[in-house]
Short mmCIF file of C-alpha atoms and ligand atoms in Angstrom, two decimals:
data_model
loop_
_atom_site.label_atom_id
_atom_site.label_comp_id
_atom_site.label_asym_id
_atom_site.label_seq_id
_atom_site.Cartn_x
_atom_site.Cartn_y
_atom_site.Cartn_z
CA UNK Y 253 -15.07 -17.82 9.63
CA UNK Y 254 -11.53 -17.23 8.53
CA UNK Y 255 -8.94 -18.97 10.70
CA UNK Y 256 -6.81 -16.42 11.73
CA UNK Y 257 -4.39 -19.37 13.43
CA UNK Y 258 -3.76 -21.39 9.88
CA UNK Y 259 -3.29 -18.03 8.26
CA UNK Y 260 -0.41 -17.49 10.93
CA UNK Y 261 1.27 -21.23 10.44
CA UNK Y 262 1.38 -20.20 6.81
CA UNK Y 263 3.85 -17.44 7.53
CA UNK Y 264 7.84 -17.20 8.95
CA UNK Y 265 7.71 -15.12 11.64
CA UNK Y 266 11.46 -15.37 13.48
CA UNK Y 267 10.98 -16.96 17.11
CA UNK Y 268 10.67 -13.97 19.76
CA UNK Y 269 9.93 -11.42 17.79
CA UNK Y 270 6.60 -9.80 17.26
CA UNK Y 271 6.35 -8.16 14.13
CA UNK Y 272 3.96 -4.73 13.94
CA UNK Y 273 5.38 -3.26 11.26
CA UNK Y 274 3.31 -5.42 7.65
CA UNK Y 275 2.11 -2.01 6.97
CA UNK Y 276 5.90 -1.44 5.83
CA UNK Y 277 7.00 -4.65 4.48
CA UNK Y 278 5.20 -8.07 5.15
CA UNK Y 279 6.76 -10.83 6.82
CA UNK Y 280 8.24 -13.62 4.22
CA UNK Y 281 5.28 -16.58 3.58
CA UNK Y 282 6.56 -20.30 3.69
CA UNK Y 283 4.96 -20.23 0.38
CA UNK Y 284 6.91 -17.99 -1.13
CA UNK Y 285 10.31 -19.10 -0.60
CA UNK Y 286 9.47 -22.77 -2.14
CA UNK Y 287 8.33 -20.50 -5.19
CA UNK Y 288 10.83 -18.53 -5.71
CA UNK Y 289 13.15 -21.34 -5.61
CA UNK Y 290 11.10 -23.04 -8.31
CA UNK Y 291 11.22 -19.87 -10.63
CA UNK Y 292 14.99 -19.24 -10.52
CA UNK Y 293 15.89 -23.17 -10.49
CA UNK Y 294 12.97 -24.71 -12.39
CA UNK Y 295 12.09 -21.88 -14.59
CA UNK Y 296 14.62 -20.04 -15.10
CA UNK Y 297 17.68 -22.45 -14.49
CA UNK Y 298 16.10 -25.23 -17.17
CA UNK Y 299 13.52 -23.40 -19.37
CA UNK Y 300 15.86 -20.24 -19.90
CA UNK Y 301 14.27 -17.87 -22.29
CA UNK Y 302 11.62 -20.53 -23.13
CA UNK Y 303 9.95 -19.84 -19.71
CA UNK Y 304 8.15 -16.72 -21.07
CA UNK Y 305 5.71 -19.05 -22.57
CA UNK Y 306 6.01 -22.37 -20.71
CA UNK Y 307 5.99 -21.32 -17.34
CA UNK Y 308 3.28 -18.09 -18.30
CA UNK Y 309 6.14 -15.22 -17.48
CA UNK Y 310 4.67 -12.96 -19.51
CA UNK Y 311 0.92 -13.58 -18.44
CA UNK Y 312 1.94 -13.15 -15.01
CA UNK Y 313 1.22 -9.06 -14.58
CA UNK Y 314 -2.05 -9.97 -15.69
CA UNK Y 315 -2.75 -13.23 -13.42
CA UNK Y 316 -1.52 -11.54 -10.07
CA UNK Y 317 -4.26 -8.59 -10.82
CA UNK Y 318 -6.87 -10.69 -11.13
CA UNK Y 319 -5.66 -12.38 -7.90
CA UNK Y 320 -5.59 -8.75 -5.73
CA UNK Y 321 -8.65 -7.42 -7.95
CA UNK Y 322 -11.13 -9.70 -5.11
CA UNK Y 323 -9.31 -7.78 -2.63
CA UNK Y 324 -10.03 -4.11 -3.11
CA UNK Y 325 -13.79 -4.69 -4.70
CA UNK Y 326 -12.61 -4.02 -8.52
CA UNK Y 327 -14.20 -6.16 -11.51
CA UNK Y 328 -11.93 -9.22 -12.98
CA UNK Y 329 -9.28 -7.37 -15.77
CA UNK Y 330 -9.45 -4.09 -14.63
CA UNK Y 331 -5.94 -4.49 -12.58
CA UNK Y 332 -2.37 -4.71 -13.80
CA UNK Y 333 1.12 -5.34 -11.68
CA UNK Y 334 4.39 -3.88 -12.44
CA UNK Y 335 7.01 -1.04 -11.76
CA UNK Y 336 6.39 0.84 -8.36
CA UNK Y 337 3.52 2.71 -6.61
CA UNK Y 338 5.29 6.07 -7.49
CA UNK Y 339 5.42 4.97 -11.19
CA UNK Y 340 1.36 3.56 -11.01
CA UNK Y 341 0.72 6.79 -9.53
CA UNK Y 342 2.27 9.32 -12.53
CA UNK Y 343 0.57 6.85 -15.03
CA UNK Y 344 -2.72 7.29 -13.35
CA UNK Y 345 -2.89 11.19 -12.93
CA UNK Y 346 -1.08 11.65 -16.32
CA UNK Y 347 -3.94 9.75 -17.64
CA UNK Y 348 -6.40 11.97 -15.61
CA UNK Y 349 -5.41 14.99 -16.80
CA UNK Y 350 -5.32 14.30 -20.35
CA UNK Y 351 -9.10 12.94 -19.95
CA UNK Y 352 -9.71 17.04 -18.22
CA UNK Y 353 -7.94 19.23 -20.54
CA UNK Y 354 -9.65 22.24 -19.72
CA UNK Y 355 -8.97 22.02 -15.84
CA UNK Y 356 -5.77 22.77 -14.26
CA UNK Y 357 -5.84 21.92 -10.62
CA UNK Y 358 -4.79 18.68 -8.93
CA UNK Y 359 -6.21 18.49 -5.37
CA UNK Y 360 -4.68 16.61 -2.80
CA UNK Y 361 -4.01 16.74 1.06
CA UNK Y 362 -0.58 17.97 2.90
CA UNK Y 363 -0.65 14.61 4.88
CA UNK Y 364 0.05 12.72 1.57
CA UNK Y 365 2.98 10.26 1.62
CA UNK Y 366 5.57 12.64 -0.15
CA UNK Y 367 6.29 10.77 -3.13
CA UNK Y 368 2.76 11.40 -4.62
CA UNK Y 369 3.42 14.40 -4.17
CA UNK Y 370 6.53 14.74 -6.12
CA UNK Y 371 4.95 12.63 -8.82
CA UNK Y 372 2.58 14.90 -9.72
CA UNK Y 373 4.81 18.31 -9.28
CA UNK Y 374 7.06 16.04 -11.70
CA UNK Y 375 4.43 15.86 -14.28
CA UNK Y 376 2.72 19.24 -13.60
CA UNK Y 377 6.77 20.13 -15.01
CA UNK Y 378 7.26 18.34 -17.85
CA UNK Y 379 3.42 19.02 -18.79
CA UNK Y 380 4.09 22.48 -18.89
CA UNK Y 381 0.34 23.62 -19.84
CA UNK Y 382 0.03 25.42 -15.73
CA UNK Y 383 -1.24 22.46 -14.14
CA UNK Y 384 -0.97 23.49 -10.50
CA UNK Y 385 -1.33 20.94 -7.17
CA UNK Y 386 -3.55 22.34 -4.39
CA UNK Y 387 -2.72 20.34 -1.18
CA UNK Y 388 -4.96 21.11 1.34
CA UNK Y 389 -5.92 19.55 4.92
CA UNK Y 390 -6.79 16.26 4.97
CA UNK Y 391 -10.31 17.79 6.54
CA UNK Y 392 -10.79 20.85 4.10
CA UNK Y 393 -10.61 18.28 0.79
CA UNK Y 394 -13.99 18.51 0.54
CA UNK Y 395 -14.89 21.88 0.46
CA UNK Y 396 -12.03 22.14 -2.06
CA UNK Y 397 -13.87 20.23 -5.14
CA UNK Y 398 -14.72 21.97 -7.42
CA UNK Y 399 -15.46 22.66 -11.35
CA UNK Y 400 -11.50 23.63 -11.44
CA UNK Y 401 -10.32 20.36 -10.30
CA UNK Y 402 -9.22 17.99 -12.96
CA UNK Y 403 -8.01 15.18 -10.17
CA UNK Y 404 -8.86 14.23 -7.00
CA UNK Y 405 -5.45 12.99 -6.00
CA UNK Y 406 -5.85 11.00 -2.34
CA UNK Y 407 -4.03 8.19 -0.31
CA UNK Y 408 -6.95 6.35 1.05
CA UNK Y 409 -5.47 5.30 4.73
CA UNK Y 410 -2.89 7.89 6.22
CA UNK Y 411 0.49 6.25 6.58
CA UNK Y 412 1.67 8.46 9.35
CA UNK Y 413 -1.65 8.57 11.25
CA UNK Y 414 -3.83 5.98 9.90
CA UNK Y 415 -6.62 7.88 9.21
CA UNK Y 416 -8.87 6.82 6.59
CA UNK Y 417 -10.68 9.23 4.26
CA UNK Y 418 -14.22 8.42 2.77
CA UNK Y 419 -13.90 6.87 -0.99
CA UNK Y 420 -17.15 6.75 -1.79
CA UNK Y 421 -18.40 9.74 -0.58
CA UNK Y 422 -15.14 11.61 -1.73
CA UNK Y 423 -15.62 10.43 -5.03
CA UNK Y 424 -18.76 10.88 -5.36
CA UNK Y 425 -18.19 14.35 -4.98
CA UNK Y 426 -15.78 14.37 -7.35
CA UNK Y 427 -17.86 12.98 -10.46
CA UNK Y 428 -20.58 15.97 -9.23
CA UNK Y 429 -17.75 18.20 -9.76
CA UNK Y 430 -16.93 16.45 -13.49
CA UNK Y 431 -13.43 15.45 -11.70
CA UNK Y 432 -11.87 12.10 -11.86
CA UNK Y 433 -10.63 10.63 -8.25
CA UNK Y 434 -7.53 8.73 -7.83
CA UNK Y 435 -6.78 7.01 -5.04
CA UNK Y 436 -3.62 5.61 -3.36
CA UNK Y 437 -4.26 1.81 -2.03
CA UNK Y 438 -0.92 1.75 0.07
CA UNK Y 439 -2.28 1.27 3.18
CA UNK Y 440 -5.66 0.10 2.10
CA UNK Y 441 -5.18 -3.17 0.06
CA UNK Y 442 -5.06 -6.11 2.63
CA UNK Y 443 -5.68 -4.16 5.06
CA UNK Y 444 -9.41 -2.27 5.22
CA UNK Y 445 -12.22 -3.27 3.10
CA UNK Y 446 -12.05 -1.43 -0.34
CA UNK Y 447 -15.28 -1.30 -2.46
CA UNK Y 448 -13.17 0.63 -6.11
CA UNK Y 449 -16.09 -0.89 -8.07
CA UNK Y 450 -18.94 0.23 -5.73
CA UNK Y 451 -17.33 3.99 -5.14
CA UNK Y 452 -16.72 4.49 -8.86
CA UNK Y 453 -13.18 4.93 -8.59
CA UNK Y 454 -11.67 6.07 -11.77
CA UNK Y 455 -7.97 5.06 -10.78
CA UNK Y 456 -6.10 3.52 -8.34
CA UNK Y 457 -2.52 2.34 -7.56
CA UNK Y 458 -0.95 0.46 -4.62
CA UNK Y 459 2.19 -1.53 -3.54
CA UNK Y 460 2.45 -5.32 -2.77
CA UNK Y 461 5.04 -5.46 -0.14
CA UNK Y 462 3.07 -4.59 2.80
CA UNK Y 463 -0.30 -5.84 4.01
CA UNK Y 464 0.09 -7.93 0.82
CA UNK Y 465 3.20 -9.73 1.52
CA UNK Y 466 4.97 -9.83 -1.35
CA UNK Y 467 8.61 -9.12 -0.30
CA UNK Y 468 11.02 -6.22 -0.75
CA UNK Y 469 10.66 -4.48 -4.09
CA UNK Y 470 7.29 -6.48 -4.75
CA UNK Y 471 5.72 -4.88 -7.71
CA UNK Y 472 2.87 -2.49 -7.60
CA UNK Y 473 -0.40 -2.63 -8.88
CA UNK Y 474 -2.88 -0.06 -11.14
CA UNK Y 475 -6.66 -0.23 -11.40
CA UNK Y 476 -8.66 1.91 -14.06
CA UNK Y 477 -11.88 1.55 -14.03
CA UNK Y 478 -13.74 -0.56 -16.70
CA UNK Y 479 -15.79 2.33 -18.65
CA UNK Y 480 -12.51 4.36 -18.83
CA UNK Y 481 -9.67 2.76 -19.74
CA UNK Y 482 -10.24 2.48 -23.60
CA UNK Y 483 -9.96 6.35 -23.26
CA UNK Y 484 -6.25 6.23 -21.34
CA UNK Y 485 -3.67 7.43 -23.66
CA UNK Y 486 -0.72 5.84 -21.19
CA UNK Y 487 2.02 8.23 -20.76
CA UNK Y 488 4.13 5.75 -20.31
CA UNK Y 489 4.12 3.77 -23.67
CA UNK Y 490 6.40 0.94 -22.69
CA UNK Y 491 6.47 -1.82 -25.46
CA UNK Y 492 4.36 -4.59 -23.49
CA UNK Y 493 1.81 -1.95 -23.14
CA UNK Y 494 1.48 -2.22 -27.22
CA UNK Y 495 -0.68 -4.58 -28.76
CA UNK Y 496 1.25 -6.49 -29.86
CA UNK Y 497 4.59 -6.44 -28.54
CA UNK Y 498 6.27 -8.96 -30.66
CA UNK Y 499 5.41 -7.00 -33.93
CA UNK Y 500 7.93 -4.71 -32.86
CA UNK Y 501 6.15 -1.80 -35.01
CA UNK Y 502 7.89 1.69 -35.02
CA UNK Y 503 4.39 3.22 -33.77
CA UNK Y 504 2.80 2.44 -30.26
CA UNK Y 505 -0.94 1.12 -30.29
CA UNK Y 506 -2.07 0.55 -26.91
CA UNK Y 507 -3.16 -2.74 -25.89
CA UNK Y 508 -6.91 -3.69 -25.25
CA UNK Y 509 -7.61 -3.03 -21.70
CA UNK Y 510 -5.49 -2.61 -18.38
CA UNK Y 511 -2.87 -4.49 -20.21
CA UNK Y 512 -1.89 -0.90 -22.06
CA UNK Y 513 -0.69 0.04 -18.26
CA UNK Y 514 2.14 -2.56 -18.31
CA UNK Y 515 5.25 -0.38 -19.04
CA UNK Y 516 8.51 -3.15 -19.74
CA UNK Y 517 9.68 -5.81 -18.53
CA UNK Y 518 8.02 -7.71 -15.36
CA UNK Y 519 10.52 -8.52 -12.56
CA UNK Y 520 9.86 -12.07 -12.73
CA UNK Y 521 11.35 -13.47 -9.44
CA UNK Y 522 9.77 -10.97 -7.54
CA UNK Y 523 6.09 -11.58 -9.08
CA UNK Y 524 6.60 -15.19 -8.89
CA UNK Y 525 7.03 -14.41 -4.47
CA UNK Y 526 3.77 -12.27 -4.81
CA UNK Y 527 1.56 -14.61 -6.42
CA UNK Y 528 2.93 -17.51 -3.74
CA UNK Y 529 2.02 -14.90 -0.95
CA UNK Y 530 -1.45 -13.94 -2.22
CA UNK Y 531 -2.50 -17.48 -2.26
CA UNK Y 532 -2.62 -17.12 1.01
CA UNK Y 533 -6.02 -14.73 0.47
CA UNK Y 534 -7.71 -17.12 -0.88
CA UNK Y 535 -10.89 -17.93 0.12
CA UNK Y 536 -10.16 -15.16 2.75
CA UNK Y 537 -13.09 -12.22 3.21
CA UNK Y 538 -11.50 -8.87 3.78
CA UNK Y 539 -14.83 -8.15 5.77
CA UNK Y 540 -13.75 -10.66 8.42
CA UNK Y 541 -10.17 -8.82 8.56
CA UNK Y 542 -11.35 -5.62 8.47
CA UNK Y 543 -13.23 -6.40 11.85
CA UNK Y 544 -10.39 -8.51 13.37
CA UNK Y 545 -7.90 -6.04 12.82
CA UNK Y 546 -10.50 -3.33 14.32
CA UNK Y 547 -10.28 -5.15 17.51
CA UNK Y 548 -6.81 -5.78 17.82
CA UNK Y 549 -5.98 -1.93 17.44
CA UNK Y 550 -8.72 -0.93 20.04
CA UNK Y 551 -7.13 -3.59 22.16
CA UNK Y 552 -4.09 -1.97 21.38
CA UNK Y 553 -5.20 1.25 21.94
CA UNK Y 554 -7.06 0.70 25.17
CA UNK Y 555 -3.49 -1.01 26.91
CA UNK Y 556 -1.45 1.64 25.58
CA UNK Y 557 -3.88 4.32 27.35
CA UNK Y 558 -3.42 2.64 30.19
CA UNK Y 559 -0.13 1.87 30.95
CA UNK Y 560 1.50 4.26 29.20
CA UNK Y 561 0.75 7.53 29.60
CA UNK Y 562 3.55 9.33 28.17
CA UNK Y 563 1.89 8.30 24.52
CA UNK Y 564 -0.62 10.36 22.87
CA UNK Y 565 -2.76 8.88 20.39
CA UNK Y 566 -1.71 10.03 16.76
CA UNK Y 567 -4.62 8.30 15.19
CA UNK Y 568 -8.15 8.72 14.99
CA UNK Y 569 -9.66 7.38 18.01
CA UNK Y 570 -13.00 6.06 15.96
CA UNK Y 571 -12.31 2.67 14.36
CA UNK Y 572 -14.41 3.40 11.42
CA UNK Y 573 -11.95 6.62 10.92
CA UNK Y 574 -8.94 3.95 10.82
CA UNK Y 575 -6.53 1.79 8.83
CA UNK Y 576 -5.32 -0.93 10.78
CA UNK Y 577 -2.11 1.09 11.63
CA UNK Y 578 -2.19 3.14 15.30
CA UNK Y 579 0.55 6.06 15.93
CA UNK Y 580 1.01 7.42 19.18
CA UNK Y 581 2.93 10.50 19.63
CA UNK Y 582 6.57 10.56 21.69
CA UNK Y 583 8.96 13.10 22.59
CA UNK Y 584 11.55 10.26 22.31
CA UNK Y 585 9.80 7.99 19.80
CA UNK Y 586 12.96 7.20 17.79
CA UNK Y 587 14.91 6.17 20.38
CA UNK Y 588 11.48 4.29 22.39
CA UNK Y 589 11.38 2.92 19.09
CA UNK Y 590 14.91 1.06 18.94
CA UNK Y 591 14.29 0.36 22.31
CA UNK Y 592 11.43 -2.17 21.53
CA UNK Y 593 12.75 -3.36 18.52
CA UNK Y 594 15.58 -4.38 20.85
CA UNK Y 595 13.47 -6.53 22.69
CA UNK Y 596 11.89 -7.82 20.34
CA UNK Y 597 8.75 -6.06 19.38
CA UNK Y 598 9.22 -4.36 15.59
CA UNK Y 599 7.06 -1.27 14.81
CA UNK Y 600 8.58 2.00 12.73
CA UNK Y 601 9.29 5.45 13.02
CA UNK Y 602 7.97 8.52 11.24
CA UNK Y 603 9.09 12.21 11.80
CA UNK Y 604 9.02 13.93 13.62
CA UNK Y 605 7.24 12.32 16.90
CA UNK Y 606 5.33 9.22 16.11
CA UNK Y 607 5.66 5.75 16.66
CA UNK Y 608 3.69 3.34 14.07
CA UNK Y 609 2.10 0.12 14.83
CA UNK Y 610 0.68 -2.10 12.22
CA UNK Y 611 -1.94 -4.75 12.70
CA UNK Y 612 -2.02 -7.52 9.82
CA UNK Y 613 -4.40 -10.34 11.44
CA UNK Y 614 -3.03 -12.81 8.77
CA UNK Y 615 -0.54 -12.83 11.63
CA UNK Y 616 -0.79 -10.97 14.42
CA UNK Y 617 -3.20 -12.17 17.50
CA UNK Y 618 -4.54 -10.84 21.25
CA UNK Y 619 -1.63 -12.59 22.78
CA UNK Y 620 0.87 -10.97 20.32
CA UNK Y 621 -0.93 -7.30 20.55
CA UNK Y 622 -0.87 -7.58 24.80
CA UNK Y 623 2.64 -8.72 24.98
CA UNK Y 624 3.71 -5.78 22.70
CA UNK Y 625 2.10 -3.46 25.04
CA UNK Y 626 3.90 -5.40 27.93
CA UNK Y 627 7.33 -4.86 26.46
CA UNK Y 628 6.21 -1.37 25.83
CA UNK Y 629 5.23 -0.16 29.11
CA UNK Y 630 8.28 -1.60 30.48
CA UNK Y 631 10.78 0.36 28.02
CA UNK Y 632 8.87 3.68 28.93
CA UNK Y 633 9.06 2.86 32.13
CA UNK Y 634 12.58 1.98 33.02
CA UNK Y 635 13.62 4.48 30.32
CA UNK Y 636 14.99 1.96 28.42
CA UNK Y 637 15.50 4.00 25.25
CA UNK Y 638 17.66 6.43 27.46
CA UNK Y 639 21.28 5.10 25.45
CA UNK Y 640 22.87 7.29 22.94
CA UNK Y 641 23.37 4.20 20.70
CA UNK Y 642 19.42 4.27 20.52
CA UNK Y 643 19.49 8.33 19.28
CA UNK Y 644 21.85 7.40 16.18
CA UNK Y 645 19.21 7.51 12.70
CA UNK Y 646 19.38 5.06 10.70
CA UNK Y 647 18.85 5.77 6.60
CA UNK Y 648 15.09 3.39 7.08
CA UNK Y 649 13.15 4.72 10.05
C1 LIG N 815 1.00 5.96 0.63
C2 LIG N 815 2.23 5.58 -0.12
N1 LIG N 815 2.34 5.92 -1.42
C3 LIG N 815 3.46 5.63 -2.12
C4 LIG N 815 4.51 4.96 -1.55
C5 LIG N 815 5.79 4.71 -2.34
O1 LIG N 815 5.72 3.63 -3.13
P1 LIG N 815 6.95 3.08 -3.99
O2 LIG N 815 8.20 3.25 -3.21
O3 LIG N 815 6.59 1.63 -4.18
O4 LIG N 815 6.99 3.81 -5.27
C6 LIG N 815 4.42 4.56 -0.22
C7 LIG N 815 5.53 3.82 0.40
O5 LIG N 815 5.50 3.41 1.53
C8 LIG N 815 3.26 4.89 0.52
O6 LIG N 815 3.15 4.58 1.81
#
């Protein structure tokens, strides 16, 4: 059994404050700071350039895949780290499309976080050819494949709601359709039990900085599956993606493998944090998580129900329908929402009404879950978030 306690020693979590909010940035690992200090001091402050080869720089996109592959069910060398989710996710559906070139439509849902959104419209743009993206209900997605869809464009786990659409039956339907499915890991990796290998995923892309840990800016991550990716033409034909970078020829050649995703250079520093933090996974089984942090958000759940009955649950009520994030809808969920963080309890905001709780069990226990409902009930109560300093919006939410 994983030991939920030792995972929490391993991490700084600053005294009186309990932290739900991993599903937007992770909380900084002891680990991580004693590595980052060895990178920029060690590696960077003696080796200087020489550390692209002595201290494995440039191998690192490669090494930190392999060490977040275990983690969302994909085969060793199928995933690469670099650049942002937004990035991962224009390489991937670039790549899609140019494997359907006789389809035109690009199916997603309207409760997609935004910036896939743009993504695609971005490329649907500069490709030119009438691409067009269909984004329908998160329910009617479905019913939408069919023969005209070139991608099947999805976030797995909702980040405003949490809900959590079916991979393998999704893309299942997809293939049957001759579509390829790609699927956004945000809210997935670390968090819910992914199986990319079992569903047949053709693509996927994620980001590192939330249930993952890895720090502000952490680098993202791309998966294509094994049987495709000799066929990805990358759109983005960076010069580590060539195969052989240090030939410097005038004409790109992809590299073998997922390595032809890498774009430029890696942020070092910041890889150097994530590969400290995922340590921590080791030897951890995402099944184990998966079922912890199903009972800490029907704990949470079942104490917000009933002591605070001004919230309306914003998430699917079924566990097996669920990330490990729980929204509940608030008239005055901003300002409820600076309210708590005041006292210590850290969640988020999103717009228009709900206020997001995040559940990482790397860190977060019973005792943590039932004094955040404690402080909760006792903000709504005394209206506590009734203070015009607590109405001012910040730029993060
Ligand atoms: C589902 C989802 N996709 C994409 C992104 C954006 O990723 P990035 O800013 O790393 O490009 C986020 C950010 O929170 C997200 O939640």
């Amino acid at each position: 059994m994983t030991d939920f306690a030792a995972t929490k020693a391993r991490f700084h979590l600053p005294e009186g404050v309990i932290y739900l909010d991993g599903n937007s940035l992770g909380p900084l690992p002891h680990g991580a700071m004693e590595r980052a200090r060895r990178t920029i001091e060690s590696e960077w402050g003696e080796m200087l350039i020489r550390a692209w080869n002595l201290a494995g720089w440039m191998d690192q996109p490669r090494r930190v895949g392999e060490r977040i592959a275990p983690l969302i069910g994909a085969e060793p060398g199928t995933v690469a780290t670099g650049d942002t989710l937004s990035i991962k996710m224009y390489q991937a559906l670039a790549a899609a499309l140019s494997m359907r070139p006789d389809r035109r439509i690009v199916l997603s849902d309207d409760g997609n976080f935004p910036t896939d959104l743009y993504m695609a419209k971005g490329l649907i743009e500069s490709l030119d050819r009438g691409h067009v993206l269909k984004a329908v209900a998160p329910e009617a997605v479905e019913d939408a494949i069919d023969e005209s869809v070139a991608a099947l464009m999805l976030t797995h786990v909702d980040y405003g709601s949490g809900r959590m659409h079916d991979m393998a039956r999704l893309t299942e339907k997809a293939h049957r359709a001759g579509a390829l499915a790609i699927w956004d890991l945000a809210h997935s990796a670390g968090a819910v039990t992914v199986d990319l290998a079992g569903c047949e995923a053709d693509f996927a892309a994620g980001c590192t900085y939330k249930y993952l840990n890895g720090g502000p800016g952490a680098p993202a991550f791309i998966y294509v599956r094994p049987g495709l990716i000799d066929e990805v033409r990358p759109a983005l034909s960076g010069w580590l993606g060539h195969e052989a970078p240090f030939d410097f020829a005038l004409g790109y050649a992809p590299a073998k493998g997922i390595a032809r995703m890498r774009v430029g250079t890696p942020p070092v520093v910041q890889m150097s944090i994530l590969e400290a933090a995922l340590e921590i996974w080791d030897g951890i089984d995402m099944g184990q998580v998966r079922a912890r942090s199903i009972e800490l958000t029907e704990l949470f759940i079942r104490e917000v129900e009933a002591r605070c009955p001004a919230l309306r649950l914003a998430s699917p009520r079924d566990p097996a329908m669920r990330g490990s994030q729980v929204s509940f809808r608030f008239e005055h969920g901003y300002a409820a929402m600076q309210a708590l963080i005041a006292q210590g309890v850290i969640g988020d905001f999103r717009a228009p009404d709900r206020m997001r709780f995040g559940f990482a069990p790397l860190y977060i226990d019973e005792g943590d879950v039932r004094r955040a409902v404690d402080v909760l009930a006792r903000v709504l109560a005394d209206r506590a978030w009734d203070r015009p300093e607590y109405s001012r919006r910040e730029a993060v939410t």
